[in-house]
Tab-separated table of C-alpha atoms in Angstrom:
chain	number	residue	atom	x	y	z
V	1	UNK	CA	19.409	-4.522	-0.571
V	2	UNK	CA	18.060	-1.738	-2.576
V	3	UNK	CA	14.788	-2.309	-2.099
V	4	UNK	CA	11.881	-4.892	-0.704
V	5	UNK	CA	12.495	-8.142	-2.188
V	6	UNK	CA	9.586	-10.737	-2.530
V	7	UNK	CA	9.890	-14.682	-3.491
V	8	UNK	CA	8.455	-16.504	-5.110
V	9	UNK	CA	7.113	-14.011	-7.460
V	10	UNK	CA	4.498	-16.192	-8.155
V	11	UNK	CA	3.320	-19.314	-6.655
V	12	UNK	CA	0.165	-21.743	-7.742
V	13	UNK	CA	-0.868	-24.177	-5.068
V	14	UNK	CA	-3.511	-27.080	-4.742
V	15	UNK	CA	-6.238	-26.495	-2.227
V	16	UNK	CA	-5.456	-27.617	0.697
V	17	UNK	CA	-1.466	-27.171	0.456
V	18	UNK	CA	0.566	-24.977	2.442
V	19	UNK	CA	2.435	-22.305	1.322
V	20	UNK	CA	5.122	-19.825	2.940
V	21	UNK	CA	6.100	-16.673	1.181
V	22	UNK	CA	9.389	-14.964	2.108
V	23	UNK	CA	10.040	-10.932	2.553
V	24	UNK	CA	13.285	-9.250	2.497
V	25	UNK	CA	12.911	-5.998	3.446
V	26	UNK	CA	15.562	-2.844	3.254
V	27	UNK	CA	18.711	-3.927	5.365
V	28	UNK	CA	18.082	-2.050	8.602
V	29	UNK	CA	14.357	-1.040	8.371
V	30	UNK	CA	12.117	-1.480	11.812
V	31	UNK	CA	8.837	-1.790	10.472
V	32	UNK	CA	7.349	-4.469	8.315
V	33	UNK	CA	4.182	-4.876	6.695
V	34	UNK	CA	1.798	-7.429	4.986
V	35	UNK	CA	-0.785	-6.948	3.341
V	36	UNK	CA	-3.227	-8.709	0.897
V	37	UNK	CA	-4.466	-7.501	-2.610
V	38	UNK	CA	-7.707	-9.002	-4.281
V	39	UNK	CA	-7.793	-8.418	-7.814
V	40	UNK	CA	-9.045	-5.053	-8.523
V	41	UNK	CA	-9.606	-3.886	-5.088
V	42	UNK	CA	-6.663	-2.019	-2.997
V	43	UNK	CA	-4.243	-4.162	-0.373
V	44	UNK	CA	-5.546	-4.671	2.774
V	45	UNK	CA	-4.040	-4.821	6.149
V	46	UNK	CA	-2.972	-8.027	6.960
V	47	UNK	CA	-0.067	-7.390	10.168
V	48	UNK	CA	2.606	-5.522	11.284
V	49	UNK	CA	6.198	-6.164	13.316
V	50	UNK	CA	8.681	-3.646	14.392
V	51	UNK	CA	11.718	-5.702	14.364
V	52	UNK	CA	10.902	-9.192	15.579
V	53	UNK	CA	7.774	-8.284	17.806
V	54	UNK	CA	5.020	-8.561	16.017
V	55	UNK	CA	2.393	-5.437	17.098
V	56	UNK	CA	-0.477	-6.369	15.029
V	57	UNK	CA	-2.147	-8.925	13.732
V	58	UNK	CA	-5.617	-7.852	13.436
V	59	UNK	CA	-5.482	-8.018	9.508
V	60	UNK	CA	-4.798	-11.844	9.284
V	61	UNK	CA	-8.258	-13.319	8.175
V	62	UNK	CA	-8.028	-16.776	10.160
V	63	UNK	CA	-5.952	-19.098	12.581
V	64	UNK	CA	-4.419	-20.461	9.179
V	65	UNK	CA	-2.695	-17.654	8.382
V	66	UNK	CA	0.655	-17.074	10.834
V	67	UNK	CA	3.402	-14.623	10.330
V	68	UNK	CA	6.964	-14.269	11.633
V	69	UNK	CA	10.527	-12.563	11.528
V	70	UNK	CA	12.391	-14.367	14.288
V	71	UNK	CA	15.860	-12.127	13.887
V	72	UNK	CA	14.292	-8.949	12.852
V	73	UNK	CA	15.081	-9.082	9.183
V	74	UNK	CA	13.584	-11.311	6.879
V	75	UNK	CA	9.827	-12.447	7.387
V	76	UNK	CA	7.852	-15.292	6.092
V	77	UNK	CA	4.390	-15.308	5.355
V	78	UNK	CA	2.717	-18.831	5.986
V	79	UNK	CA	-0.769	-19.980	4.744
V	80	UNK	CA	-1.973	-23.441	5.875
V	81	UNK	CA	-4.546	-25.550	3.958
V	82	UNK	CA	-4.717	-23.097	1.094
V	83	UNK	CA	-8.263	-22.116	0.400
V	84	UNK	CA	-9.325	-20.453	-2.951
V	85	UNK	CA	-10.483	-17.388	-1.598
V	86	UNK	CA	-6.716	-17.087	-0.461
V	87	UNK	CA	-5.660	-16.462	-3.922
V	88	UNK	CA	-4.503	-12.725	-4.200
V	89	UNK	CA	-1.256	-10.847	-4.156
V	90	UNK	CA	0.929	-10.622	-1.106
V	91	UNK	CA	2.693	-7.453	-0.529
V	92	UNK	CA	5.581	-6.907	1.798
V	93	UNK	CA	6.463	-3.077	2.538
V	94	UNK	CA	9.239	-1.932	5.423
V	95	UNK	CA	10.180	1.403	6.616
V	96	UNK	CA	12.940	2.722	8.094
V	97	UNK	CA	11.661	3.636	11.541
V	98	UNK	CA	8.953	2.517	13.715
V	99	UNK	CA	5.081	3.399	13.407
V	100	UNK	CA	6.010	7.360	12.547
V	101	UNK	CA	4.743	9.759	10.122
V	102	UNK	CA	7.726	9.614	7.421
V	103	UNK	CA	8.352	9.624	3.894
V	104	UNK	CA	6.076	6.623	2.966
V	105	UNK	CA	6.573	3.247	3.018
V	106	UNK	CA	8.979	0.687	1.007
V	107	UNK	CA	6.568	-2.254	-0.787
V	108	UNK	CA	7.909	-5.313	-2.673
V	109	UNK	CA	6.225	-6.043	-5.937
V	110	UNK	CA	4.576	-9.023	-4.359
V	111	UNK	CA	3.535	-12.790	-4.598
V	112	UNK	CA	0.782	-13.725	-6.519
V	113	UNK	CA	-0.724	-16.276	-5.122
V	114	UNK	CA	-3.323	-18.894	-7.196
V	115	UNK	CA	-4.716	-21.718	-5.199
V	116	UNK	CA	-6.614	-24.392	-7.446
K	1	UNK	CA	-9.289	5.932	11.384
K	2	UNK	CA	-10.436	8.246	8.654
K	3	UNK	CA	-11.945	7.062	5.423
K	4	UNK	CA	-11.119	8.562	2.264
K	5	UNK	CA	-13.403	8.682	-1.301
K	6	UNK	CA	-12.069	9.346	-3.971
K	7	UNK	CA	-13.491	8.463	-8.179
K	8	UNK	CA	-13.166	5.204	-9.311
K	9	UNK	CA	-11.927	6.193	-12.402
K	10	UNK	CA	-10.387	8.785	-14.357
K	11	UNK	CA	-9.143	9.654	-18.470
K	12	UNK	CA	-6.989	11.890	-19.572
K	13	UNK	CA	-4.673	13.037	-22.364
K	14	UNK	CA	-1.181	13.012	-22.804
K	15	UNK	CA	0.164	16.623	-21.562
K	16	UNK	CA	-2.818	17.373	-19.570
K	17	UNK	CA	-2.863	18.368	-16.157
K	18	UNK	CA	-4.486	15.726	-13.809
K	19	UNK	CA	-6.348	16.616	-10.511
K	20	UNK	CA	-7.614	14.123	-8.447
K	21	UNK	CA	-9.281	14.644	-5.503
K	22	UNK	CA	-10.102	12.851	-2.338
K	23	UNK	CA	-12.270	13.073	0.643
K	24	UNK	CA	-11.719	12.337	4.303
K	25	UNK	CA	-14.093	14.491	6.230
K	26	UNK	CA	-13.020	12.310	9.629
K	27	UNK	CA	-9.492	13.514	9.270
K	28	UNK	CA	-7.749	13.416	12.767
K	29	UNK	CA	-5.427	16.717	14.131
K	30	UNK	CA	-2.669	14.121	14.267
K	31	UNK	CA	-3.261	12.667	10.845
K	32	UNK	CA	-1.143	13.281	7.395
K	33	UNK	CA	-2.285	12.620	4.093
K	34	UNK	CA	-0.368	10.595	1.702
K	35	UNK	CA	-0.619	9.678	-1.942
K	36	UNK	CA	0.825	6.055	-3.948
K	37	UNK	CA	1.084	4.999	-6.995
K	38	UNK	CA	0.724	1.489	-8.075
K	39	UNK	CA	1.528	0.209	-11.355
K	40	UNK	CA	0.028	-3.197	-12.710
K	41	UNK	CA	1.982	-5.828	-10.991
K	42	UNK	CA	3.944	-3.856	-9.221
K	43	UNK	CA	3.623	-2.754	-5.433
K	44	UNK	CA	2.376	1.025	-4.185
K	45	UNK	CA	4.693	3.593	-4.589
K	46	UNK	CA	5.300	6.689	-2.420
K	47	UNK	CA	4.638	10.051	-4.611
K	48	UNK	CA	3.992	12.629	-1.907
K	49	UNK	CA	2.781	13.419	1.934
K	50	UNK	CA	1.489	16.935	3.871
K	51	UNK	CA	-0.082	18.351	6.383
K	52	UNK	CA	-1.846	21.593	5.158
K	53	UNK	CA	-1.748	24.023	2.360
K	54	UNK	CA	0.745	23.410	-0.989
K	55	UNK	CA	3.531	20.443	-1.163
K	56	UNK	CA	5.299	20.181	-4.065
K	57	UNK	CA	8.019	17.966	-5.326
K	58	UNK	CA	9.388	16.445	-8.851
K	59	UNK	CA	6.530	13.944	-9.331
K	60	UNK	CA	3.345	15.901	-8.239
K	61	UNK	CA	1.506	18.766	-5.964
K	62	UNK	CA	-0.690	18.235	-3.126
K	63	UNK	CA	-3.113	20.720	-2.309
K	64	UNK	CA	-5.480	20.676	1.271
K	65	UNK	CA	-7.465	23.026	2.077
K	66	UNK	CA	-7.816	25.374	5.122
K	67	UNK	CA	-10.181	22.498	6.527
K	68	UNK	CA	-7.945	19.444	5.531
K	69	UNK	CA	-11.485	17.995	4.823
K	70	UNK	CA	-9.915	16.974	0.751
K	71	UNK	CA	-7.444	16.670	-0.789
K	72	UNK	CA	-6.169	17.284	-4.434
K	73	UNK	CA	-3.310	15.307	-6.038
K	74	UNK	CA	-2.238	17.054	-9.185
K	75	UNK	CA	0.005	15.740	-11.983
K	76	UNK	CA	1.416	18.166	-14.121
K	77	UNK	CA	1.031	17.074	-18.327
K	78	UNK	CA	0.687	13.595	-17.961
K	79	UNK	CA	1.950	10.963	-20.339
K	80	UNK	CA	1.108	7.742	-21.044
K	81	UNK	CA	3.643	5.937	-17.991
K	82	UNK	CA	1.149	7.648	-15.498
K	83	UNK	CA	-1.431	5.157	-16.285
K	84	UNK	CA	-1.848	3.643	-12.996
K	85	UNK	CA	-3.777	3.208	-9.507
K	86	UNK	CA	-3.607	6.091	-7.648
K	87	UNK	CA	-4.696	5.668	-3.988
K	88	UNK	CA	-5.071	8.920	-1.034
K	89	UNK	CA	-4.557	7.656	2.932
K	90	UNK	CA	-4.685	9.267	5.934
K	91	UNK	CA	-3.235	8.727	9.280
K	92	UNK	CA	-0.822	9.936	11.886
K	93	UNK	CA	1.566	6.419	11.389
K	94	UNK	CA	1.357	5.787	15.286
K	95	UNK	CA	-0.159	4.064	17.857
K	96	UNK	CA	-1.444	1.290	15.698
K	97	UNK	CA	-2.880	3.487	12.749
K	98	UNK	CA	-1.952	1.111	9.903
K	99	UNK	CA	-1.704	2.367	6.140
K	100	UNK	CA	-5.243	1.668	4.884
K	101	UNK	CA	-6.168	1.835	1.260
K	102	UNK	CA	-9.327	2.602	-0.557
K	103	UNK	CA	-9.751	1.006	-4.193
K	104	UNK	CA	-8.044	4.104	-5.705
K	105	UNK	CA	-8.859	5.557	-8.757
K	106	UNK	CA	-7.955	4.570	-11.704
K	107	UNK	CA	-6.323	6.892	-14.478
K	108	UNK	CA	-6.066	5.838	-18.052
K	109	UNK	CA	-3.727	8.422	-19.756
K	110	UNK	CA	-4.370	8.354	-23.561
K	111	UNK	CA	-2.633	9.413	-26.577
């Protein structure tokens, strides 16, 4: 596609509930990022995959979040037992090549995510 | 993995030239310094990336010094669309050196 595509755009879910959120990223591009995005604060790391191996996961703030992209393509972002300090905006962002210094990065315009 | 600062906040006026700087004393040999955007629900977008001395392209100018110590993004007469986040990162892309973010600053252009 033209660009990073995010869905659901926006997604409200009871406390305790899980949630996945799905990335399509630029047809072709290597790298793929998450990252998380409190309200008035910048994103922050959450992993990384270049294709389907995923590299880094360092960024994911507990055992219920898990992250995949099985074929190298699309990934899915899952949250189990929603908490309320996981409400925040998910950003996806892809790049062309692996880890490299290039001309930036590709993000999506995210998933905002409100757990009640 | 080098930390930037850079001012929470910034105004301006419409056709003003903006200059914001950042700071990342730690800077690595290796490491590049790039510049986003981010409107309000909307991800970070790419606006420019060097190395040293003057890069210039149709959106802005970055300026580094000799010592690559700072940085200076500069937006030539503003208008009111460049109201936005604007966030400075540094890092050579490899071996596990992730895009990081700082909270950005902040410029409100104004009529």
């Amino acid at each position: 596609g033209a660009g990073v595509s995010q869905s659901p755009r926006y997604k409200v879910a009871k406390r305790g509930q899980d949630v996945a959120l799905r990335c399509d990223p630029i047809s072709g591009h290597v790298s793929l990022f998450w990252y998380q995005q409190a309200l008035g604060q910048g994103p922050e790391f959450l992993t990384y995959f270049q294709n389907e191996a995923q590299l880094d996961k360092s960024g994911l703030p507990s055992d219920r979040f898990f992250a995949e992209r099985p074929e190298g393509s699309v990934s899915t972002l899952k949250i189990q037992r929603t908490q309320q300090e996981d409400s925040a905006v998910y950003l996806c962002a892809s790049s062309p090549r692996g880890l490299a210094v290039d001309y930036g990065y590709t993000f999506g315009s995210g998933t905002r995510l409100t757990v009640v | 993995l080098a930390k930037t600062t850079q001012p929470i906040s910034m105004d301006s006026y419409e056709g003003q030239e903006v200059n914001i700087t950042c700071s990342h004393n730690n800077i690595a040999t290796n490491d590049y310094i790039t510049w986003y955007q981010q409107f309000p629900s909307q991800g970070p977008r790419f606006i420019i990336q060097g190395y040293k001395t003057k890069v210039t392209n149709e959106v802005a100018s970055l300026f580094i010094p000799a010592d690559r110590k700072s940085s200076t993004l500069s937006l030539p007469r503003v208008s009111l669309s460049d109201t936005a986040v604007y966030y400075c990162l540094v890092g050579d892309g490899n071996a596990g050196n992730m895009l990081t973010f700082g909270g950005g600053t902040r410029l409100m252009v104004k009529p």
